[in-house]
Amino acid sequence: MSDLWEVLLRHFPEFRSGFLVTVQLVAVSFVIAVVVGLVIGALRVTPIRWARLLGGLYVEFFRNIPLLVLLYISYLGLRRAGIEIGPWVAGTASLGLYTAAYVAETVRSGVFAVGKGQIEAGLSLGFPYRKVLSQIVIPQAVRSVIPPLGSLVIAMIKNSAIIGVALGLADDLLKQARLINSRTFQTNEVFFWAAVGYLILTVTATFAVRSLERRLVVRR
Amino acid sequence: MTVKRNMRWLAVFACVFALVGAACGDDTESTDGDTESPVEEFPAGSTMADLQEAGTITIGVKFDVPPFGFKNPETDEVEGFDVDLGHAIADALGVEPEFIEAISDNRIPFLADGTADLILSTMTITTDRDAEIDFSIPYYVAEGRVLVPEDSDVTGVEDLAGTTVCTATGSTYEENLKTNAPEAKLRLVDTYSECLELIQTDSVDAVSTDDVILTGMIISDDSLKLVGDGYTTEPYGVGIAEGDTEFKEFVDGVVSEYISDGRWAAAYENWIGQYTGEAQDPPTMTLEEALEMRPCEEMC
Amino acid sequence: MSANGHLIEIQNVRKSFGSQLVLDGIDMSIATGEAVVVAGPSGSGKSTLLRCVNGLETIDEGDIRFEGRSIPGAGKDLYRLRAEIGMVFQSFNLFAHRSVLENITLGPIKVKGLSEDDANGLARELLERVGIPEKADAFPADLSGGQQQRVAIARALAMEPKLILFDEPTSALDPEMIREVLDVMRDLAREGMTMIVVTHEMGFAREVCDKIAFMDEGRIVEEGSPEEFFEGAKSQRVKDFVDKILRH
């Protein structure tokens, strides 16, 4: 038992540094995921055929490729092609764009959930179609993203651990834990604290999303 | 109903045949070993006896670190300096070696939980590691050096301030570099093959690890060069499960013989000497001396 | 206004959905201030006809004229027209993300350019009129079906339309709530609102409207005043229909 606390105390600075890096990774990737996800989601529901196709391709690509493969392509692959992409950019862009595909899908189902009825009601008031979209459909579609957002954020927090593993792209919580472990061999204790760190993040994220849900979600 | 039942009996017979076949197979293998050279008998209950009974020894080696442990792409077999020593130990027992991949992260846990019987993977002897496992006498002494692209201005480890240097997680170079190049930014990855990728894509400015490992990189990419003098001494030891003194003595014996009867020199020439054009004497360092070089840092 | 004072003129309208002929030569005229009920079995094309009047559906042949001008197919003219024709739907279709008050003021503010204060004032008046002023800040999900439909009517009225189309407004309501909605509609009719109502509520048809049109298989089988319809129907089809309702 004393080992458990000794490991934490001796290596607290490293744990903390890794924790903060993970927070930053997830935060930046999250912003990318939401922004890009909304755009792609919108593309998926426009009446313009090529836009829908483009959005569909994006979603299929990023949903079917493992994140690790994406990290290798986006970092090593691009660098070998001559593009000077940095590790942080590669990591957050990969995680962000990857998650964006899932955000886009919830936007799409959110739009469909709004239903033809409200669209017709809007049209009957004299709104042109684009105003129906901006005033009625999109506000609801965006809000419909919020409940599934919780699980997407949790997935991101867990997936962020891969970024540190792949090519040393970032010294995140898992990476720091592995380094401490390789020096101390206190495997159980080290990864216990790493798990605690991730748990703190996921629980916080869940609470945050739930309070957002309470305030913004549209009840039907 | 009857078809199903028949199928089930068929499966049972098939399994029985397979087991009998396997058992018979083992018998023939060990008799082959016997006819090659007289194999020692070991006291019952010792690791050596157990391994002989099993007919195989599992050795963790590197799969991607030429010239010590790497997979030959043509034969798909692992080979290298470490692998040769592994074969020697297996032969002394009269068993077949099975080589599994040991990356820096898992090699000690593999020993601890019995997944591997020995670790032969360019593992430097340190007191911290010695607290978890046992080491044989040193079987190779490498030096830490720095590898850079051929057009780099870096002249050695003193010159690494402000650069990004790649090395493997869990290796001694994390500490080595923090001590000798405190102003350098470290990029820690799982395997040295990743370091090679990173330096080839200009993602890092240098790679630092054992000279022999760096030589392996130069062999596959001659646009890289070694710079500066050796700045650390890295004695390699065979990793053995903690507390198994009998087995350690056995392995020490094999290593000593390997060094004294010329097999070490042959292996060196084959894997390293022919590329570097340099000769090197077998190690004379004792285990105590090696441990003294790297005293305890964590909780030994 | 057309020459003979009719607000809506439907002439020989035909429409198919794919290979299915849904409207098979519809002729009808509605004068300002008239309340017309379109009745008939399901699938007779009643709703489709209604949706053609405000351009939610397009017609293949024939003409529909509002105030003497043909209904445009698309574009700004269509939007302007729709602002003058209100619609109330079977499934209410309130905007779920907005409060009741906002549902009513959205159109006036964004389409007609009313100030927020004016729109709010108008909305509150209308809520009084339909009988639920206290629900102004509630959300549609908090309301009963009957209340939602009344809000929908207020929403349509807020645009000060010349005509309101009702597409089976009470079909999705529990029986106890049908009355409150029909009451509002009756008041509207009595005040002179021009309306076309597709409904199964024959009691309402009998009491309130000026004209009943019976549709079957895409055609208007018979048209006339409520007395003519219920007491002196000419076609057998309508006679059977009336019989069935009255017995029910």
GROMACS .gro file of N, CA and C in nm, chain A residues 4 7 181 185-195:
model
   42
    4LEU      N    1   0.216   0.221  -0.337
    4LEU     CA    2   0.121   0.292  -0.422
    4LEU      C    3   0.138   0.442  -0.407
    7VAL      N    4   0.495   0.579  -0.519
    7VAL     CA    5   0.508   0.597  -0.663
    7VAL      C    6   0.446   0.729  -0.705
  181ASN      N    7   0.721   0.350  -1.551
  181ASN     CA    8   0.721   0.206  -1.533
  181ASN      C    9   0.853   0.145  -1.577
  185PHE      N   10   0.965  -0.028  -1.262
  185PHE     CA   11   0.905  -0.161  -1.270
  185PHE      C   12   0.790  -0.179  -1.173
  186GLN      N   13   0.736  -0.071  -1.120
  186GLN     CA   14   0.619  -0.081  -1.031
  186GLN      C   15   0.495  -0.074  -1.119
  187THR      N   16   0.480  -0.175  -1.203
  187THR     CA   17   0.380  -0.167  -1.308
  187THR      C   18   0.239  -0.143  -1.254
  188ASN      N   19   0.198  -0.225  -1.155
  188ASN     CA   20   0.060  -0.212  -1.107
  188ASN      C   21   0.033  -0.073  -1.051
  189GLU      N   22   0.129  -0.024  -0.971
  189GLU     CA   23   0.107   0.105  -0.909
  189GLU      C   24   0.103   0.217  -1.013
  190VAL      N   25   0.199   0.213  -1.104
  190VAL     CA   26   0.208   0.319  -1.205
  190VAL      C   27   0.082   0.327  -1.289
  191PHE      N   28   0.037   0.212  -1.339
  191PHE     CA   29  -0.078   0.217  -1.428
  191PHE      C   30  -0.208   0.236  -1.352
  192PHE      N   31  -0.206   0.203  -1.223
  192PHE     CA   32  -0.323   0.238  -1.141
  192PHE      C   33  -0.343   0.388  -1.143
  193TRP      N   34  -0.236   0.462  -1.119
  193TRP     CA   35  -0.249   0.608  -1.117
  193TRP      C   36  -0.280   0.664  -1.255
  194ALA      N   37  -0.225   0.601  -1.358
  194ALA     CA   38  -0.258   0.646  -1.494
  194ALA      C   39  -0.407   0.630  -1.518
  195ALA      N   40  -0.460   0.514  -1.476
  195ALA     CA   41  -0.603   0.490  -1.494
  195ALA      C   42  -0.685   0.592  -1.417
   0.00000   0.00000   0.00000
